[in-house]
Short mmCIF file of C-alpha atoms in Angstrom, two decimals:
data_model
loop_
_atom_site.label_atom_id
_atom_site.label_comp_id
_atom_site.label_asym_id
_atom_site.label_seq_id
_atom_site.Cartn_x
_atom_site.Cartn_y
_atom_site.Cartn_z
CA MET A 244 -6.31 22.94 -30.32
CA SER A 245 -9.37 24.27 -32.08
CA ASP A 246 -11.93 26.89 -31.02
CA SER A 247 -14.64 25.85 -33.48
CA GLN A 248 -16.87 24.14 -30.87
CA PRO A 249 -16.74 24.57 -27.10
CA ALA A 250 -16.21 21.14 -25.55
CA VAL A 251 -17.43 20.25 -22.08
CA ALA A 252 -15.32 17.16 -21.45
CA ASP A 253 -12.91 19.15 -19.30
CA ARG A 254 -15.52 20.30 -16.79
CA ASP A 255 -14.69 19.53 -13.14
CA THR A 256 -11.06 19.55 -14.21
CA LEU A 257 -7.79 21.13 -13.14
CA THR A 258 -5.38 21.91 -16.00
CA ARG A 259 -1.75 22.89 -15.47
CA PHE A 260 -0.03 24.45 -18.46
CA MET A 261 3.06 26.32 -19.59
CA LEU A 262 3.36 29.17 -22.07
CA GLU A 263 6.72 28.17 -23.50
CA ARG A 264 7.41 31.28 -25.55
CA SER A 265 6.99 33.70 -22.67
CA GLY A 266 8.11 31.66 -19.65
CA VAL A 267 4.74 31.81 -17.88
CA ARG A 268 3.08 28.94 -16.02
CA GLY A 269 -0.63 28.67 -15.38
CA VAL A 270 -3.49 26.74 -13.88
CA LEU A 271 -7.08 26.61 -15.14
CA VAL A 272 -9.96 25.21 -13.08
CA HIS A 273 -13.57 24.49 -14.02
CA LEU A 274 -16.04 23.34 -11.36
CA ASP A 275 -19.52 22.25 -12.44
CA GLU A 276 -21.05 19.31 -10.58
CA THR A 277 -18.40 19.78 -7.89
CA TRP A 278 -19.57 23.32 -7.22
CA ARG A 279 -23.26 22.42 -7.34
CA ASN A 280 -22.66 19.63 -4.79
CA ILE A 281 -20.99 22.14 -2.45
CA LEU A 282 -23.70 24.74 -2.98
CA GLU A 283 -26.66 22.43 -2.35
CA ARG A 284 -25.48 21.75 1.22
CA SER A 285 -26.49 25.22 2.41
CA PRO A 286 -28.81 27.96 1.06
CA TYR A 287 -26.49 30.96 0.77
CA PRO A 288 -27.51 34.41 -0.45
CA THR A 289 -26.46 34.89 -4.08
CA ALA A 290 -23.58 37.26 -3.27
CA VAL A 291 -22.19 34.97 -0.55
CA ALA A 292 -22.45 31.94 -2.85
CA GLN A 293 -20.51 33.80 -5.53
CA LYS A 294 -17.67 34.60 -3.13
CA LEU A 295 -17.59 31.02 -1.83
CA GLY A 296 -17.47 29.70 -5.40
CA GLU A 297 -14.53 31.97 -6.14
CA THR A 298 -12.81 30.73 -2.97
CA CYS A 299 -13.34 27.10 -4.00
CA ALA A 300 -11.92 27.80 -7.46
CA ALA A 301 -8.93 29.52 -5.84
CA ALA A 302 -8.25 26.54 -3.54
CA ALA A 303 -8.20 24.22 -6.55
CA LEU A 304 -5.94 26.61 -8.48
CA PHE A 305 -3.43 26.82 -5.65
CA THR A 306 -3.42 23.02 -5.19
CA GLY A 307 -2.40 22.76 -8.85
CA HIS A 308 0.19 25.48 -8.40
CA ALA A 309 1.88 24.28 -5.19
CA LYS A 310 3.39 20.95 -4.21
CA VAL A 311 0.55 19.44 -2.20
CA GLU A 312 0.68 15.87 -0.92
CA GLY A 313 -2.25 16.18 1.41
CA ARG A 314 -4.56 19.15 1.33
CA LEU A 315 -4.58 22.90 0.86
CA SER A 316 -7.09 25.23 2.46
CA VAL A 317 -7.96 28.85 1.79
CA GLN A 318 -9.58 30.80 4.58
CA LEU A 319 -10.68 34.43 4.66
CA ARG A 320 -11.90 35.53 8.07
CA GLY A 321 -12.90 38.67 9.88
CA THR A 322 -15.46 40.23 12.20
CA GLY A 323 -17.65 42.04 9.67
CA ALA A 324 -20.77 40.89 7.83
CA LEU A 325 -18.66 38.26 6.12
CA ARG A 326 -17.14 36.13 8.87
CA THR A 327 -15.56 33.19 7.06
CA LEU A 328 -15.01 31.85 3.57
CA PHE A 329 -13.28 28.48 3.69
CA ALA A 330 -12.41 26.05 0.91
CA GLU A 331 -10.24 22.94 0.95
CA CYS A 332 -8.81 20.95 -1.94
CA THR A 333 -6.88 17.71 -1.54
CA SER A 334 -4.12 16.25 -3.68
CA ALA A 335 -6.69 13.64 -4.74
CA GLY A 336 -8.79 16.41 -6.30
CA THR A 337 -11.63 16.53 -3.79
CA LEU A 338 -13.10 19.84 -2.66
CA ARG A 339 -15.37 21.15 0.07
CA GLY A 340 -16.28 24.65 1.21
CA ILE A 341 -18.33 26.67 3.67
CA ALA A 342 -19.26 30.30 4.38
CA ARG A 343 -20.23 32.16 7.55
CA TYR A 344 -21.95 35.55 7.43
CA GLU A 345 -24.34 37.88 9.21
CA GLU A 346 -27.11 39.88 7.61
CA PRO A 347 -27.66 42.54 6.49
CA LEU A 348 -24.92 42.16 3.89
CA PRO A 349 -23.40 45.24 2.25
CA GLU A 350 -23.82 45.88 -1.48
CA PRO A 351 -21.70 45.22 -3.39
CA LEU A 352 -20.21 42.36 -1.36
CA THR A 353 -16.40 42.61 -1.49
CA PRO A 354 -13.56 41.41 0.76
CA ARG A 355 -13.95 44.74 2.60
CA ALA A 356 -17.06 43.17 4.19
CA PHE A 357 -14.77 41.09 6.42
CA GLY A 358 -14.08 44.26 8.39
CA GLU A 359 -10.95 45.72 9.92
CA GLY A 360 -8.16 43.37 10.93
CA SER A 361 -9.34 40.61 8.60
CA LEU A 362 -6.92 37.96 7.39
CA LEU A 363 -6.29 35.66 4.44
CA ALA A 364 -4.68 32.33 5.33
CA ILE A 365 -3.47 29.64 2.95
CA THR A 366 -2.52 26.41 4.69
CA ILE A 367 -0.84 23.32 3.24
CA GLU A 368 -0.86 20.05 5.16
CA ASN A 369 1.32 17.36 3.63
CA GLN A 370 1.46 13.73 4.69
CA PRO A 371 5.03 12.45 4.18
CA VAL A 372 5.38 9.00 2.67
CA GLY A 373 5.66 6.55 5.54
CA GLY A 374 5.30 9.36 8.07
CA ARG A 375 2.59 9.81 10.70
CA GLU A 376 3.01 13.49 11.50
CA LEU A 377 1.48 16.03 9.16
CA GLN A 378 3.80 18.74 7.90
CA ARG A 379 1.93 22.03 8.10
CA TYR A 380 2.79 25.27 6.31
CA GLN A 381 0.73 28.43 6.60
CA GLY A 382 0.93 31.90 5.07
CA LEU A 383 -1.02 34.82 6.52
CA VAL A 384 -1.58 38.29 5.07
CA ASP A 385 -3.89 41.17 5.84
CA LEU A 386 -7.06 41.06 3.79
CA ALA A 387 -7.13 44.49 2.15
CA ALA A 388 -8.59 44.32 -1.36
CA ASP A 389 -11.68 45.27 -3.32
CA GLN A 390 -11.87 41.97 -5.25
CA MET A 391 -11.18 38.36 -4.34
CA ALA A 392 -8.64 37.93 -7.14
CA GLN A 393 -6.80 41.05 -5.98
CA ALA A 394 -6.58 39.67 -2.44
CA PHE A 395 -4.92 36.49 -3.72
CA GLU A 396 -2.60 38.40 -6.05
CA ASN A 397 -1.47 40.44 -3.05
CA TYR A 398 -0.80 37.20 -1.15
CA PHE A 399 1.45 35.79 -3.87
CA GLY A 400 3.19 39.12 -4.30
CA GLN A 401 4.19 38.97 -0.63
CA SER A 402 4.81 35.24 -0.22
CA GLU A 403 6.44 34.19 -3.51
CA GLN A 404 7.41 37.62 -4.83
CA LEU A 405 6.59 36.60 -8.38
CA PRO A 406 4.13 38.54 -10.58
CA THR A 407 0.80 36.68 -10.49
CA ARG A 408 -2.57 37.26 -12.13
CA LEU A 409 -5.89 35.66 -11.21
CA LEU A 410 -9.41 35.74 -12.57
CA LEU A 411 -12.18 34.08 -10.56
CA ALA A 412 -15.87 33.67 -11.37
CA ALA A 413 -18.87 31.82 -9.98
CA ASP A 414 -22.64 31.67 -10.37
CA GLY A 415 -25.32 29.23 -9.29
CA GLU A 416 -24.21 26.53 -11.73
CA ARG A 417 -20.43 26.67 -12.01
CA ALA A 418 -17.23 28.21 -10.71
CA ALA A 419 -13.91 28.76 -12.49
CA GLY A 420 -10.49 30.28 -12.09
CA LEU A 421 -7.43 31.10 -14.18
CA MET A 422 -4.00 31.78 -12.71
CA LEU A 423 -0.84 32.97 -14.45
CA GLN A 424 2.56 33.38 -12.82
CA GLN A 425 5.81 34.62 -14.29
CA LEU A 426 8.71 32.22 -13.91
CA PRO A 427 11.99 33.55 -12.47
CA GLU A 428 14.25 35.53 -14.78
CA GLY A 429 15.80 33.51 -17.57
CA HIS A 430 12.61 31.77 -18.72
CA GLY A 431 10.97 33.01 -21.89
CA ASP A 432 11.36 36.32 -23.71
CA THR A 433 11.66 39.70 -22.01
CA ASP A 434 8.25 40.95 -23.16
CA GLY A 435 6.35 37.78 -22.30
CA TRP A 436 4.75 38.85 -19.02
CA ARG A 437 3.48 42.16 -20.36
CA ARG A 438 2.16 40.50 -23.51
CA ASN A 439 0.33 37.75 -21.65
CA GLY A 440 -1.04 40.23 -19.15
CA ALA A 441 -2.64 42.12 -22.03
CA LEU A 442 -4.16 38.88 -23.33
CA PHE A 443 -5.34 37.97 -19.84
CA ASP A 444 -7.16 41.31 -19.54
CA THR A 445 -9.32 40.48 -22.56
CA LEU A 446 -10.96 37.60 -20.67
CA GLY A 447 -14.12 38.30 -18.69
CA PRO A 448 -15.85 36.27 -15.95
CA GLY A 449 -18.63 35.17 -18.31
CA GLU A 450 -16.20 33.72 -20.84
CA LEU A 451 -14.20 32.04 -18.09
CA LEU A 452 -17.35 30.24 -16.93
CA ALA A 453 -18.71 29.40 -20.36
CA LEU A 454 -15.72 28.32 -22.45
CA SER A 455 -14.11 24.91 -22.29
CA GLY A 456 -10.50 24.84 -21.17
CA GLU A 457 -9.24 23.87 -24.61
CA THR A 458 -11.13 26.68 -26.29
CA LEU A 459 -10.11 29.27 -23.70
CA LEU A 460 -6.39 28.49 -23.83
CA TRP A 461 -6.44 28.43 -27.63
CA ARG A 462 -8.22 31.76 -27.96
CA LEU A 463 -5.98 33.52 -25.47
CA PHE A 464 -2.57 31.98 -25.94
CA HIS A 465 -2.37 30.13 -29.27
CA GLU A 466 0.72 32.19 -30.24
CA GLU A 467 2.47 31.50 -26.93
CA GLN A 468 3.19 27.78 -27.48
CA VAL A 469 0.80 26.33 -24.90
CA ARG A 470 1.96 23.04 -23.41
CA ILE A 471 -0.42 21.07 -21.19
CA LEU A 472 1.49 19.70 -18.20
CA GLN A 473 -1.32 17.89 -16.37
CA GLN A 474 -5.07 17.45 -16.33
CA ALA A 475 -6.79 16.01 -13.27
CA PRO A 476 -10.44 15.47 -12.32
CA LEU A 477 -12.07 17.37 -9.47
CA SER A 478 -15.05 16.32 -7.33
CA PHE A 479 -16.86 17.10 -4.11
CA ALA A 480 -16.00 15.00 -1.07
CA CYS A 481 -15.88 15.66 2.64
CA SER A 482 -13.03 14.55 4.86
CA CYS A 483 -15.14 14.40 8.01
CA SER A 484 -14.99 11.18 10.00
CA ARG A 485 -16.00 9.87 13.39
CA ALA A 486 -12.37 10.03 14.51
CA ARG A 487 -12.14 13.72 13.61
CA VAL A 488 -15.40 14.48 15.45
CA GLU A 489 -14.02 12.65 18.48
CA ASP A 490 -10.98 14.93 18.40
CA VAL A 491 -13.27 17.97 18.23
CA LEU A 492 -15.16 16.75 21.30
CA ARG A 493 -11.86 16.24 23.13
CA SER A 494 -10.85 19.78 22.24
CA LEU A 495 -14.10 21.07 23.80
CA GLY A 496 -13.19 19.42 27.10
CA ALA A 497 -14.95 16.86 29.25
CA GLU A 498 -17.43 19.24 30.89
CA GLU A 499 -18.80 20.72 27.65
CA SER A 500 -18.85 17.36 25.87
CA ARG A 501 -20.78 15.74 28.75
CA ALA A 502 -23.27 18.61 28.71
CA SER A 503 -23.97 17.98 25.01
CA ALA A 504 -25.18 14.48 25.92
CA GLU A 505 -27.37 15.39 28.90
CA SER A 506 -30.42 13.98 27.14
CA GLY A 507 -28.63 10.64 26.81
CA MET A 508 -27.17 11.15 23.32
CA ALA A 509 -25.12 13.83 21.57
CA GLU A 510 -25.46 14.33 17.83
CA VAL A 511 -22.88 16.27 15.83
CA HIS A 512 -23.48 17.26 12.21
CA CYS A 513 -20.74 18.15 9.74
CA ASP A 514 -21.36 21.64 8.37
CA PHE A 515 -19.72 20.72 5.07
CA CYS A 516 -21.74 17.64 4.10
CA GLY A 517 -24.50 17.22 6.71
CA GLN A 518 -23.27 13.82 7.93
CA GLY A 519 -24.41 13.13 11.48
CA TYR A 520 -22.42 11.42 14.22
CA VAL A 521 -24.18 10.15 17.35
CA PHE A 522 -22.45 9.60 20.71
CA SER A 523 -23.89 8.05 23.84
CA GLN A 524 -22.88 9.28 27.31
CA GLU A 525 -20.72 6.19 27.71
CA GLN A 526 -18.94 6.85 24.40
CA ILE A 527 -18.23 10.44 25.41
CA GLU A 528 -16.82 9.31 28.76
CA ALA A 529 -14.57 6.87 26.91
CA LEU A 530 -13.08 9.74 24.89
CA PHE A 531 -11.51 11.14 28.03
CA HIS A 532 -10.18 7.83 29.28
CA ALA A 533 -8.40 6.67 26.13
CA PRO A 534 -5.32 7.79 24.15
CA GLU A 535 -6.06 10.46 21.55
CA ALA A 536 -6.64 9.14 18.04
CA ASN A 537 -4.58 11.87 16.38
CA ALA A 538 -6.87 11.85 13.38
CA PRO A 539 -5.24 13.78 10.52
CA GLY A 540 -6.56 17.29 10.18
CA SER A 541 -8.79 17.26 13.24
CA GLU A 542 -8.51 20.99 13.89
CA ARG A 543 -11.77 22.86 14.25
CA LEU A 544 -12.59 25.55 11.75
CA GLN A 545 -12.11 28.82 13.61
#
């Protein structure tokens, strides 16, 4: 590795790595075009866009960290000015995200804006090889933190009980995240976690956004024997489909679905990508007189 010139070839990339000397594993994510494609779908206030970008970076980080053979979603929800931050990353490296909020927004905008009783949920849906039924795993924790990274660190402290550090950053052009986690006892030297934590604290959000992955890892950890485990491309894509919209209409019930087509046609738009799906009255009636399609992942976003 060399830090003489920042490269950009690793943009829109997920990088898994190991710090061999200290027994620490990590994931680094850079989102450029991917993030801009998500952001252009809806005009968010600057502060909301920043939090959504951080959520998207976190979803990609956690997909690189966990064993995902389908998709992983991160959802923060509450009843305050911030209602929902949702991001989804698939094992194929595709991302999408959405935010829900009500103005006026508090300043500064922190996870506290979700209000009392808010929750952080991380959900993994795996599709077994040769299997039809999705295997679903979900972890829920109270959302009590002043920063997004702190909220996720609290989650891993409760769920995996391994020391974890995160740095997240986003602006109008790019989003990025860095995650470190200490391996169980017996990996690396005894001072490794403290030492790498001190190095981690020297990195700011601006550097995380600006530096290439190669440059960043070299500058921070060149004495820690960095080993790249995997690099994978990331991109925007939406998993909406007509079959999934049909399942949503079924979940609304026959009466409400029929009412949506009183004018003769019902049109449903995906909030993530803007794709429209048109249903005639006859097509809606057919939904309630045919076996359910069981489209993967047809749950509505609550």
